[in-house]
Short mmCIF file of C-alpha atoms in Angstrom, two decimals:
data_model
loop_
_atom_site.label_atom_id
_atom_site.label_comp_id
_atom_site.label_asym_id
_atom_site.label_seq_id
_atom_site.Cartn_x
_atom_site.Cartn_y
_atom_site.Cartn_z
CA UNK A 1298 115.89 79.77 -165.38
CA UNK A 1299 114.36 82.10 -162.85
CA UNK A 1300 111.06 80.37 -163.53
CA UNK A 1301 112.66 76.98 -162.79
CA UNK A 1302 114.11 78.31 -159.52
CA UNK A 1303 110.72 79.62 -158.55
CA UNK A 1304 109.17 76.26 -159.42
CA UNK A 1305 111.74 74.37 -157.30
CA UNK A 1306 111.21 76.75 -154.40
CA UNK A 1307 107.44 76.27 -154.69
CA UNK A 1308 107.95 72.51 -154.64
CA UNK A 1309 110.09 72.80 -151.50
CA UNK A 1310 107.47 75.01 -149.88
CA UNK A 1311 104.78 72.44 -150.70
CA UNK A 1312 106.84 69.70 -149.08
CA UNK A 1313 107.33 71.75 -145.95
CA UNK A 1314 103.64 72.53 -145.92
CA UNK A 1315 102.87 68.81 -146.02
CA UNK A 1316 105.18 68.39 -143.06
CA UNK A 1317 103.25 70.94 -141.06
CA UNK A 1318 106.15 73.41 -141.12
CA UNK A 1319 105.85 76.94 -139.79
CA UNK A 1320 105.91 78.37 -143.33
CA UNK A 1321 102.27 77.35 -143.76
CA UNK A 1322 99.57 79.90 -143.21
CA UNK A 1323 98.09 79.90 -139.73
CA UNK A 1324 94.59 78.58 -139.31
CA UNK A 1325 92.09 81.37 -138.61
CA UNK A 1326 91.37 81.63 -134.88
CA UNK A 1327 88.03 80.41 -133.63
CA UNK A 1328 85.44 83.09 -133.06
CA UNK A 1329 84.58 84.16 -129.56
CA UNK A 1330 80.99 83.51 -128.52
CA UNK A 1331 80.27 87.25 -128.55
CA UNK A 1332 81.39 87.39 -132.20
CA UNK A 1333 78.98 84.70 -133.39
CA UNK A 1334 75.91 85.59 -135.39
CA UNK A 1335 72.45 84.78 -134.08
CA UNK A 1336 72.23 81.79 -136.43
CA UNK A 1337 75.65 80.51 -135.31
CA UNK A 1338 74.65 80.81 -131.66
CA UNK A 1339 71.42 78.93 -132.34
CA UNK A 1340 73.34 76.19 -134.16
CA UNK A 1341 75.81 75.94 -131.27
CA UNK A 1342 72.93 75.62 -128.80
CA UNK A 1343 71.40 72.82 -130.88
CA UNK A 1344 74.72 70.96 -130.98
CA UNK A 1345 75.12 71.26 -127.21
CA UNK A 1346 71.59 70.01 -126.66
CA UNK A 1347 72.16 67.07 -129.00
CA UNK A 1348 75.38 66.18 -127.15
CA UNK A 1349 73.61 66.36 -123.78
CA UNK A 1350 70.82 64.12 -125.06
CA UNK A 1351 73.32 61.60 -126.44
CA UNK A 1352 75.19 61.60 -123.11
CA UNK A 1353 71.97 60.88 -121.19
CA UNK A 1354 71.18 57.97 -123.49
CA UNK A 1355 74.71 56.63 -123.05
CA UNK A 1356 74.46 56.84 -119.25
CA UNK A 1357 71.10 55.04 -119.38
CA UNK A 1358 72.82 52.27 -121.34
CA UNK A 1359 75.64 52.15 -118.79
CA UNK A 1360 73.14 51.73 -115.97
CA UNK A 1361 71.71 48.71 -117.77
CA UNK A 1362 74.78 46.82 -118.98
CA UNK A 1363 77.33 47.72 -116.27
CA UNK A 1364 75.15 47.36 -113.19
CA UNK A 1365 76.88 45.19 -110.57
CA UNK A 1366 75.31 41.89 -109.53
CA UNK A 1367 76.21 39.19 -107.02
CA UNK A 1368 78.38 37.60 -109.73
CA UNK A 1369 81.99 38.87 -109.81
CA UNK A 1370 82.83 41.19 -112.71
CA UNK A 1371 85.67 43.57 -113.63
CA UNK A 1372 88.15 40.85 -112.64
CA UNK A 1373 91.68 42.17 -113.13
CA UNK A 1374 95.20 41.00 -112.27
CA UNK A 1375 97.77 43.46 -110.90
CA UNK A 1376 100.81 43.21 -108.62
CA UNK A 1377 101.45 44.48 -105.12
CA UNK A 1378 104.36 42.11 -104.45
CA UNK A 1379 107.01 40.04 -106.19
CA UNK A 1380 105.66 38.93 -109.62
CA UNK A 1381 107.53 35.63 -109.21
CA UNK A 1382 105.75 34.59 -106.00
CA UNK A 1383 102.57 36.69 -105.68
CA UNK A 1384 99.52 37.65 -107.71
CA UNK A 1385 96.88 40.24 -106.76
CA UNK A 1386 93.30 40.07 -108.05
CA UNK A 1387 90.56 42.69 -107.82
CA UNK A 1388 86.87 42.35 -108.71
CA UNK A 1389 83.46 43.95 -108.17
CA UNK A 1390 80.02 42.80 -107.01
CA UNK A 1391 76.84 44.41 -105.77
CA UNK A 1392 76.40 45.07 -102.04
CA UNK A 1393 74.40 41.94 -101.17
CA UNK A 1394 77.48 40.20 -99.83
CA UNK A 1395 80.58 41.52 -98.09
CA UNK A 1396 82.75 38.39 -98.11
CA UNK A 1397 85.75 38.19 -100.43
CA UNK A 1398 87.42 34.85 -101.16
CA UNK A 1399 89.95 33.70 -103.72
CA UNK A 1400 90.95 30.13 -104.58
CA UNK A 1401 94.13 29.15 -106.41
CA UNK A 1402 95.57 25.84 -107.61
CA UNK A 1403 98.32 24.57 -109.87
CA UNK A 1404 97.17 24.39 -113.48
CA UNK A 1405 96.67 20.85 -114.76
CA UNK A 1406 95.76 19.33 -118.08
CA UNK A 1407 92.27 18.61 -116.75
CA UNK A 1408 90.09 19.50 -113.78
CA UNK A 1409 91.96 17.68 -111.03
CA UNK A 1410 91.60 20.70 -108.77
CA UNK A 1411 87.80 20.77 -109.25
CA UNK A 1412 86.60 17.43 -110.65
CA UNK A 1413 82.95 17.20 -111.65
CA UNK A 1414 82.38 13.90 -109.86
CA UNK A 1415 84.20 14.76 -106.64
CA UNK A 1416 82.26 14.77 -103.37
CA UNK A 1417 84.13 17.84 -102.18
CA UNK A 1418 84.74 20.65 -104.65
CA UNK A 1419 87.20 22.07 -105.22
CA UNK A 1420 89.78 19.52 -104.09
CA UNK A 1421 91.05 20.86 -100.71
CA UNK A 1422 94.37 19.09 -101.15
CA UNK A 1423 95.08 20.91 -104.41
CA UNK A 1424 93.34 24.24 -103.86
CA UNK A 1425 94.30 27.05 -101.51
CA UNK A 1426 91.58 29.37 -100.24
CA UNK A 1427 92.57 32.94 -99.32
CA UNK A 1428 90.43 35.53 -97.54
CA UNK A 1429 90.30 38.93 -99.23
CA UNK A 1430 89.34 42.51 -98.46
CA UNK A 1431 86.14 44.37 -99.33
CA UNK A 1432 85.57 48.10 -99.81
CA UNK A 1433 82.28 49.90 -100.35
CA UNK A 1434 82.27 52.49 -103.14
CA UNK A 1435 79.44 54.76 -104.21
CA UNK A 1436 79.89 56.05 -107.74
CA UNK A 1437 77.83 58.36 -109.92
CA UNK A 1438 75.83 55.31 -111.09
CA UNK A 1439 76.01 52.52 -108.52
CA UNK A 1440 76.77 51.37 -105.03
CA UNK A 1441 79.13 48.41 -105.18
CA UNK A 1442 81.63 46.33 -103.30
CA UNK A 1443 85.17 46.15 -104.63
CA UNK A 1444 87.12 43.12 -103.45
CA UNK A 1445 90.78 42.19 -103.57
CA UNK A 1446 92.91 39.21 -102.68
CA UNK A 1447 96.62 38.50 -102.96
CA UNK A 1448 97.83 34.97 -103.62
CA UNK A 1449 101.25 34.53 -101.97
CA UNK A 1450 103.93 31.86 -101.63
CA UNK A 1451 103.53 30.85 -105.27
CA UNK A 1452 106.17 29.03 -107.29
CA UNK A 1453 108.11 31.07 -109.87
CA UNK A 1454 107.53 30.42 -113.59
CA UNK A 1455 104.45 28.31 -112.87
CA UNK A 1456 100.93 28.24 -114.26
CA UNK A 1457 98.03 28.56 -111.84
CA UNK A 1458 94.25 28.60 -112.08
CA UNK A 1459 92.16 30.79 -109.81
CA UNK A 1460 88.66 32.03 -109.17
CA UNK A 1461 87.14 34.72 -106.93
CA UNK A 1462 83.80 35.18 -105.23
CA UNK A 1463 82.03 35.12 -101.87
CA UNK A 1464 82.27 31.39 -101.18
CA UNK A 1465 78.96 30.58 -102.86
CA UNK A 1466 78.96 32.52 -106.12
CA UNK A 1467 82.17 32.38 -108.11
CA UNK A 1468 83.79 33.74 -111.23
CA UNK A 1469 84.99 31.29 -113.86
CA UNK A 1470 88.41 29.69 -113.37
CA UNK A 1471 91.04 31.97 -114.89
CA UNK A 1472 94.68 31.11 -115.53
CA UNK A 1473 97.90 33.08 -115.01
CA UNK A 1474 101.60 32.33 -114.98
CA UNK A 1475 104.00 33.65 -112.35
CA UNK A 1476 107.19 35.34 -113.47
CA UNK A 1477 110.57 33.67 -113.25
CA UNK A 1478 112.75 34.64 -110.29
CA UNK A 1479 115.75 35.16 -112.58
CA UNK A 1480 116.39 36.98 -115.88
CA UNK A 1481 114.54 35.27 -118.72
CA UNK A 1482 112.98 36.41 -122.00
CA UNK A 1483 110.17 38.87 -121.31
CA UNK A 1484 107.42 40.46 -123.39
CA UNK A 1485 104.85 43.13 -122.61
CA UNK A 1486 102.30 45.43 -124.25
CA UNK A 1487 102.14 49.20 -123.90
CA UNK A 1488 99.10 51.40 -124.55
CA UNK A 1489 98.79 55.17 -124.70
CA UNK A 1490 95.51 56.93 -123.90
CA UNK A 1491 92.38 54.83 -124.48
CA UNK A 1492 90.11 57.53 -123.00
CA UNK A 1493 87.20 58.02 -125.44
CA UNK A 1494 84.57 55.73 -126.94
CA UNK A 1495 86.43 52.87 -125.34
CA UNK A 1496 83.91 50.12 -125.98
CA UNK A 1497 83.43 51.15 -129.60
CA UNK A 1498 87.00 51.82 -130.68
CA UNK A 1499 89.59 50.77 -128.08
CA UNK A 1500 88.31 47.20 -127.73
CA UNK A 1501 89.80 46.09 -131.06
CA UNK A 1502 93.15 47.66 -130.14
CA UNK A 1503 93.62 45.80 -126.86
CA UNK A 1504 92.25 42.58 -128.35
CA UNK A 1505 94.50 42.94 -131.40
CA UNK A 1506 97.52 43.45 -129.16
CA UNK A 1507 96.63 40.31 -127.22
CA UNK A 1508 96.26 38.29 -130.42
CA UNK A 1509 99.78 39.39 -131.44
CA UNK A 1510 101.30 38.77 -128.01
CA UNK A 1511 99.14 36.24 -126.10
CA UNK A 1512 101.99 35.18 -123.80
CA UNK A 1513 102.85 38.70 -122.64
CA UNK A 1514 103.87 39.02 -119.00
CA UNK A 1515 101.99 42.29 -118.46
CA UNK A 1516 100.29 45.32 -120.03
CA UNK A 1517 101.36 48.93 -119.38
CA UNK A 1518 98.62 51.59 -119.50
CA UNK A 1519 100.26 55.03 -119.64
CA UNK A 1520 97.38 57.05 -118.18
CA UNK A 1521 94.01 58.40 -119.33
CA UNK A 1522 92.47 54.97 -119.39
CA UNK A 1523 89.12 56.81 -119.36
CA UNK A 1524 87.88 60.36 -119.99
CA UNK A 1525 86.32 61.23 -116.61
CA UNK A 1526 87.93 59.55 -113.64
CA UNK A 1527 84.71 59.42 -111.65
CA UNK A 1528 82.46 58.15 -114.46
CA UNK A 1529 81.65 54.56 -113.52
CA UNK A 1530 80.21 53.85 -116.96
CA UNK A 1531 83.49 54.72 -118.64
CA UNK A 1532 85.33 52.33 -116.33
CA UNK A 1533 82.70 49.77 -117.29
CA UNK A 1534 83.60 50.28 -120.94
CA UNK A 1535 87.32 49.94 -120.15
CA UNK A 1536 86.86 46.63 -118.34
CA UNK A 1537 84.44 45.40 -121.01
CA UNK A 1538 86.88 46.17 -123.84
CA UNK A 1539 89.65 43.97 -122.47
CA UNK A 1540 87.28 41.49 -120.81
CA UNK A 1541 88.89 38.23 -119.70
CA UNK A 1542 92.31 39.44 -120.89
CA UNK A 1543 92.44 41.58 -117.73
CA UNK A 1544 91.90 38.45 -115.68
CA UNK A 1545 94.70 36.58 -117.43
CA UNK A 1546 97.53 39.10 -117.95
CA UNK A 1547 98.49 41.54 -115.18
CA UNK A 1548 97.96 45.25 -115.80
CA UNK A 1549 100.47 47.96 -114.87
CA UNK A 1550 98.48 51.23 -114.89
CA UNK A 1551 99.78 54.73 -114.22
CA UNK A 1552 97.35 57.64 -113.73
CA UNK A 1553 96.81 60.43 -116.24
CA UNK A 1554 95.19 63.81 -115.84
CA UNK A 1555 91.79 62.29 -116.68
CA UNK A 1556 92.10 59.95 -113.70
CA UNK A 1557 92.20 63.24 -111.79
CA UNK A 1558 89.05 64.65 -113.42
CA UNK A 1559 85.27 64.34 -113.23
CA UNK A 1560 84.58 65.78 -109.78
CA UNK A 1561 81.53 67.71 -110.96
CA UNK A 1562 79.75 64.35 -110.87
CA UNK A 1563 77.87 63.22 -107.71
CA UNK A 1564 79.92 62.66 -104.57
CA UNK A 1565 81.65 59.38 -103.90
CA UNK A 1566 82.29 57.72 -100.57
CA UNK A 1567 81.65 54.88 -98.15
CA UNK A 1568 78.23 54.84 -96.48
CA UNK A 1569 79.49 55.12 -92.93
CA UNK A 1570 82.52 57.36 -93.42
CA UNK A 1571 82.79 60.28 -90.97
CA UNK A 1572 81.69 63.62 -92.40
CA UNK A 1573 84.52 65.24 -94.37
CA UNK A 1574 86.43 61.95 -94.62
CA UNK A 1575 84.50 60.28 -97.45
CA UNK A 1576 86.75 58.57 -99.94
CA UNK A 1577 87.49 60.95 -102.78
CA UNK A 1578 86.17 64.05 -100.98
CA UNK A 1579 88.36 67.05 -100.06
CA UNK A 1580 90.34 66.53 -96.86
CA UNK A 1581 92.46 68.53 -94.44
CA UNK A 1582 95.49 70.06 -96.14
CA UNK A 1583 97.31 70.09 -92.80
CA UNK A 1584 97.44 66.32 -93.05
CA UNK A 1585 99.10 66.54 -96.45
CA UNK A 1586 95.81 66.03 -98.29
CA UNK A 1587 93.83 68.25 -100.69
CA UNK A 1588 92.19 71.22 -99.08
CA UNK A 1589 88.40 71.42 -99.10
CA UNK A 1590 86.89 73.60 -101.81
CA UNK A 1591 86.23 77.13 -100.58
CA UNK A 1592 83.91 79.84 -101.92
CA UNK A 1593 85.68 82.54 -103.90
CA UNK A 1594 84.20 85.96 -104.66
CA UNK A 1595 80.81 84.68 -103.61
CA UNK A 1596 81.02 81.76 -106.02
CA UNK A 1597 81.76 78.13 -105.37
CA UNK A 1598 85.33 77.26 -106.31
CA UNK A 1599 85.98 74.63 -108.94
CA UNK A 1600 86.62 71.17 -107.45
CA UNK A 1601 90.28 70.55 -106.68
CA UNK A 1602 91.96 67.99 -108.90
CA UNK A 1603 92.55 64.71 -107.11
CA UNK A 1604 92.87 61.03 -107.90
CA UNK A 1605 89.64 59.28 -108.81
CA UNK A 1606 88.14 57.37 -105.86
CA UNK A 1607 87.66 54.47 -108.28
CA UNK A 1608 91.41 54.06 -108.89
CA UNK A 1609 92.55 52.28 -105.74
CA UNK A 1610 89.45 50.10 -105.22
CA UNK A 1611 89.84 48.50 -108.66
CA UNK A 1612 93.66 48.27 -108.86
CA UNK A 1613 95.72 46.52 -106.18
CA UNK A 1614 99.18 47.99 -106.73
CA UNK A 1615 102.51 48.46 -104.96
CA UNK A 1616 102.73 50.95 -102.11
CA UNK A 1617 106.52 51.40 -102.27
CA UNK A 1618 106.44 54.93 -103.71
CA UNK A 1619 106.79 58.31 -102.00
CA UNK A 1620 104.31 59.02 -99.16
CA UNK A 1621 100.95 60.10 -100.50
CA UNK A 1622 101.54 58.52 -103.91
CA UNK A 1623 100.94 54.88 -103.00
CA UNK A 1624 99.59 52.80 -105.88
CA UNK A 1625 100.37 55.57 -108.38
CA UNK A 1626 104.18 55.88 -108.08
CA UNK A 1627 105.76 52.46 -107.57
CA UNK A 1628 108.24 49.97 -108.98
CA UNK A 1629 108.84 46.22 -109.26
CA UNK A 1630 111.39 43.85 -110.77
CA UNK A 1631 110.52 41.11 -113.22
CA UNK A 1632 112.89 38.75 -115.04
CA UNK A 1633 115.83 41.15 -115.21
CA UNK A 1634 113.77 44.29 -115.85
CA UNK A 1635 112.95 47.08 -113.41
CA UNK A 1636 109.56 48.67 -114.18
CA UNK A 1637 108.82 52.09 -112.65
CA UNK A 1638 105.53 53.99 -112.62
CA UNK A 1639 105.72 57.72 -111.87
CA UNK A 1640 102.80 60.05 -111.13
CA UNK A 1641 103.18 63.09 -113.39
CA UNK A 1642 99.99 64.71 -112.06
CA UNK A 1643 101.18 65.80 -108.62
CA UNK A 1644 104.19 66.01 -106.27
CA UNK A 1645 106.62 65.83 -109.18
CA UNK A 1646 109.53 67.28 -107.17
CA UNK A 1647 108.91 64.90 -104.26
CA UNK A 1648 109.41 61.95 -106.61
CA UNK A 1649 112.92 63.03 -107.68
CA UNK A 1650 114.92 61.71 -104.68
CA UNK A 1651 112.82 58.54 -104.58
CA UNK A 1652 113.39 57.96 -108.29
CA UNK A 1653 117.12 58.52 -107.87
CA UNK A 1654 117.27 55.78 -105.24
CA UNK A 1655 115.17 53.41 -107.35
CA UNK A 1656 117.45 53.87 -110.37
CA UNK A 1657 120.78 53.95 -108.52
CA UNK A 1658 120.10 50.78 -106.55
CA UNK A 1659 119.04 48.76 -109.57
CA UNK A 1660 120.54 45.29 -110.15
CA UNK A 1661 118.63 44.75 -113.42
CA UNK A 1662 120.07 45.02 -116.92
CA UNK A 1663 116.98 46.76 -118.32
CA UNK A 1664 114.82 49.61 -116.98
CA UNK A 1665 111.42 50.75 -118.25
CA UNK A 1666 109.66 53.84 -116.90
CA UNK A 1667 106.08 54.87 -117.55
CA UNK A 1668 104.04 57.96 -116.68
CA UNK A 1669 101.44 60.06 -118.45
CA UNK A 1670 102.73 63.52 -119.42
CA UNK A 1671 105.62 63.32 -121.91
CA UNK A 1672 109.07 64.75 -121.28
CA UNK A 1673 109.18 65.58 -124.98
CA UNK A 1674 105.82 66.60 -126.39
CA UNK A 1675 104.55 65.99 -129.91
CA UNK A 1676 102.95 69.46 -129.95
CA UNK A 1677 104.67 72.76 -129.07
CA UNK A 1678 101.69 74.11 -127.16
CA UNK A 1679 101.69 71.07 -124.85
CA UNK A 1680 105.31 71.20 -123.69
CA UNK A 1681 105.86 70.04 -120.11
CA UNK A 1682 108.95 72.13 -119.38
CA UNK A 1683 108.69 72.02 -115.59
CA UNK A 1684 108.36 68.23 -115.59
CA UNK A 1685 111.29 67.85 -117.98
CA UNK A 1686 113.50 70.11 -115.86
CA UNK A 1687 112.67 68.07 -112.75
CA UNK A 1688 112.93 64.52 -114.09
CA UNK A 1689 115.18 64.52 -117.13
CA UNK A 1690 118.41 65.11 -115.14
CA UNK A 1691 117.65 61.88 -113.27
CA UNK A 1692 117.01 60.07 -116.54
CA UNK A 1693 120.23 61.48 -118.01
CA UNK A 1694 122.22 60.31 -114.99
CA UNK A 1695 120.92 56.74 -114.84
CA UNK A 1696 119.88 56.18 -118.48
CA UNK A 1697 116.70 54.08 -118.24
CA UNK A 1698 116.15 52.29 -121.53
CA UNK A 1699 112.55 53.25 -122.30
CA UNK A 1700 110.30 56.08 -121.10
CA UNK A 1701 106.73 55.30 -122.19
CA UNK A 1702 104.10 58.05 -122.04
CA UNK A 1703 100.80 59.28 -123.50
CA UNK A 1704 98.74 62.48 -123.17
CA UNK A 1705 99.36 64.11 -126.57
CA UNK A 1706 97.08 61.84 -128.67
CA UNK A 1707 99.68 61.43 -131.40
CA UNK A 1708 102.75 59.22 -131.83
CA UNK A 1709 106.34 60.33 -131.44
CA UNK A 1710 109.47 58.28 -130.79
CA UNK A 1711 113.06 59.37 -130.29
CA UNK A 1712 116.33 57.61 -130.83
CA UNK A 1713 118.62 57.27 -127.82
CA UNK A 1714 118.68 60.71 -126.17
CA UNK A 1715 120.48 62.54 -123.40
CA UNK A 1716 120.35 66.24 -122.46
CA UNK A 1717 118.02 67.09 -125.35
CA UNK A 1718 120.42 65.55 -127.88
CA UNK A 1719 119.84 62.59 -130.17
CA UNK A 1720 122.76 60.20 -129.82
CA UNK A 1721 122.03 58.00 -132.83
CA UNK A 1722 125.29 57.56 -134.69
CA UNK A 1723 127.40 58.34 -131.61
CA UNK A 1724 129.78 55.96 -129.87
CA UNK A 1725 128.62 52.35 -129.81
CA UNK A 1726 128.17 52.24 -126.05
CA UNK A 1727 126.63 55.69 -125.58
CA UNK A 1728 124.24 55.90 -122.62
CA UNK A 1729 120.81 57.45 -123.06
CA UNK A 1730 117.08 56.85 -123.22
CA UNK A 1731 114.42 56.25 -125.89
CA UNK A 1732 111.32 58.39 -125.30
CA UNK A 1733 107.92 57.40 -126.67
CA UNK A 1734 104.54 59.16 -126.81
CA UNK A 1735 101.62 57.06 -128.02
CA UNK A 1736 97.84 56.88 -128.23
CA UNK A 1737 95.62 53.80 -128.43
CA UNK A 1738 92.16 55.41 -128.44
CA UNK A 1739 90.25 57.28 -131.17
CA UNK A 1740 90.85 60.85 -129.93
CA UNK A 1741 93.60 62.62 -131.88
CA UNK A 1742 95.44 65.94 -131.69
CA UNK A 1743 97.54 67.85 -134.19
CA UNK A 1744 101.10 66.57 -134.63
CA UNK A 1745 103.97 69.06 -134.78
CA UNK A 1746 107.19 67.43 -135.91
CA UNK A 1747 110.16 68.14 -133.65
CA UNK A 1748 113.89 67.51 -134.05
CA UNK A 1749 113.88 64.78 -131.39
CA UNK A 1750 111.50 62.56 -133.36
CA UNK A 1751 112.77 59.75 -135.57
CA UNK A 1752 109.25 58.38 -136.05
CA UNK A 1753 105.86 60.08 -135.72
CA UNK A 1754 102.22 59.69 -136.68
CA UNK A 1755 98.90 61.50 -136.36
CA UNK A 1756 95.31 60.25 -136.54
CA UNK A 1757 96.42 56.69 -135.83
CA UNK A 1758 95.50 54.25 -133.07
CA UNK A 1759 98.55 52.25 -131.99
CA UNK A 1760 99.68 49.60 -129.57
CA UNK A 1761 103.26 48.67 -128.77
CA UNK A 1762 104.84 45.25 -128.31
CA UNK A 1763 108.19 45.02 -126.51
CA UNK A 1764 110.34 41.89 -126.25
CA UNK A 1765 113.47 41.60 -124.11
CA UNK A 1766 115.80 38.63 -124.38
CA UNK A 1767 119.20 38.79 -122.70
CA UNK A 1768 121.16 41.67 -124.23
CA UNK A 1769 118.51 42.50 -126.86
CA UNK A 1770 115.32 44.58 -126.78
CA UNK A 1771 112.96 44.64 -129.75
CA UNK A 1772 110.21 47.26 -130.00
CA UNK A 1773 107.27 47.43 -132.39
CA UNK A 1774 104.46 49.97 -132.73
CA UNK A 1775 101.48 48.58 -134.63
CA UNK A 1776 98.36 50.29 -135.91
CA UNK A 1777 94.88 49.22 -134.86
CA UNK A 1778 94.73 46.71 -137.73
CA UNK A 1779 98.06 45.11 -136.74
CA UNK A 1780 100.28 46.76 -139.36
CA UNK A 1781 103.83 47.43 -138.12
CA UNK A 1782 104.32 51.21 -138.20
CA UNK A 1783 107.60 51.64 -136.31
CA UNK A 1784 110.28 49.36 -134.88
CA UNK A 1785 113.78 49.43 -133.47
CA UNK A 1786 116.26 47.30 -131.53
CA UNK A 1787 118.48 48.03 -128.55
CA UNK A 1788 121.47 45.84 -127.76
CA UNK A 1789 123.65 45.71 -124.65
CA UNK A 1790 126.99 44.19 -123.82
CA UNK A 1791 127.88 42.08 -120.82
CA UNK A 1792 128.23 45.21 -118.66
CA UNK A 1793 124.78 46.44 -119.59
CA UNK A 1794 126.09 49.14 -121.94
CA UNK A 1795 123.77 49.86 -124.82
CA UNK A 1796 124.12 50.68 -128.48
CA UNK A 1797 121.89 53.53 -129.75
CA UNK A 1798 118.47 52.89 -131.23
CA UNK A 1799 118.51 53.08 -135.02
CA UNK A 1800 116.18 55.23 -137.05
CA UNK A 1801 112.58 54.15 -137.56
CA UNK A 1802 112.24 50.62 -138.88
CA UNK A 1803 109.48 51.75 -141.24
CA UNK A 1804 109.81 53.37 -144.66
CA UNK A 1805 111.03 56.97 -144.95
CA UNK A 1806 107.95 59.23 -144.62
CA UNK A 1807 106.74 60.69 -147.90
CA UNK A 1808 107.11 64.30 -146.73
CA UNK A 1809 110.81 63.72 -146.00
CA UNK A 1810 111.43 62.18 -149.41
CA UNK A 1811 109.52 64.96 -151.18
CA UNK A 1812 111.31 67.64 -149.20
CA UNK A 1813 114.73 66.16 -149.97
CA UNK A 1814 113.91 65.91 -153.67
CA UNK A 1815 112.66 69.50 -153.78
CA UNK A 1816 115.75 70.79 -151.97
CA UNK A 1817 118.10 69.01 -154.37
CA UNK A 1818 116.13 70.29 -157.36
CA UNK A 1819 116.26 73.84 -156.00
CA UNK A 1820 120.03 73.72 -155.51
CA UNK A 1821 120.74 72.18 -158.95
CA UNK A 1822 118.51 74.54 -160.93
CA UNK A 1823 119.63 77.66 -159.13
CA UNK A 1824 123.32 76.72 -159.57
CA UNK A 1825 122.74 76.31 -163.32
CA UNK A 1826 121.10 79.71 -163.45
CA UNK A 1827 124.00 81.35 -161.62
CA UNK A 1828 126.64 79.68 -163.83
CA UNK A 1829 124.86 80.67 -167.07
CA UNK A 1830 124.34 84.23 -165.85
CA UNK A 1831 128.05 84.46 -165.04
CA UNK A 1832 128.94 83.19 -168.51
#
């Protein structure tokens, strides 16, 4: 009997080991460089050289395929106004022309706005021409003009066609649909970090999400869209991956820590900017801006983290956030949903009173918040305690429905939570928030299962599809090949009160089933042994 107890205990230990429990042996620490043998150091040097060579080849490819021309590229829809009556567009060209023009017309079944046989094209009675803005940007690869235009006074819930250019050279005609000016069914996509090998591996994720939800109202990108914020080639890959989808469905991006990285690359800035005031360069801290890098101990200090100078030129976003965080912390309302972007990279405390006002003065039934660093991490060593202490009390007070994040390169999803407690199974109208961490790119980290998780995954690319219709919200997380991995529903009453999210919609994970079986077997066998010994 003792042998059976030992066997059951071993089975339980194996199940916990599969779950990544702390009973498993620790992985041996990596050697320090000084501890490596001569052969290991030589091998490391070869690997570094190979990586540097591969990076140079990649950058040479970027210079070829992502070089700007006089033809508009990187066309992307965003919002800087009411989604029901406005639509912002941003695009890029080379520096041969500085004029920015957008044209918009009601969508028709044919080409009435731009008929092939017309003497004047496009039809001036059906097409509105809007002057845009142009900004010069010098990146690590190119000098380019970034242009933006905002179409205003549009009709709600209406399809439009548009194109952008300089008045002579144009993009193709794209199509978008304005939001309704009242609560109506809404759907959107949500992506965690794309970040690495975007063209190779992220392209099928964003395209797969579009194929599953082609009528989505918008796409949320929860930070780390790229790996190095100043690497123009990586932004080229990001725009290439989504392609014309970006020009058809508005994007709602929030910056991650990698949008604040890459400042060891060549300097960025407008040609004629005054010295010390180039876009993206260190500025005067007395003006509330990053302080210029200073030498330290005779050595040049590491560049101060700051937002990529490519962020604002290529995204035209709301400027209704706290001072200094324009186009990174913002909010808008769409069809009965308030969407809030927070900037988890800087000025976290300054965002607290602003966030409180945004959530307290909220007439919408549903609220979705996105930012990069998770309140609840999927790995113990990546816990963001300071951020949680600053922001979670606001979330607990106002109970936004979803908090959508990235950063940890794994997947973790809670039930309805408040004050670190899962509320699943509590009162029907309990108030709380569902927290999600997700990743859409090919870079993965180790997953450490925590009590707050009701669904989790490692080594998996995912995209999320969310549908809201009246009192009901339906959420799905799908793998890169479109398989549903996780799902849940939230339901509200007439007063906006919400029932808790159920457990994961997928099957019970194998490690849980194995662990439960082993535990039951251990208890049964050991009880038999005790009873027989007593007899």
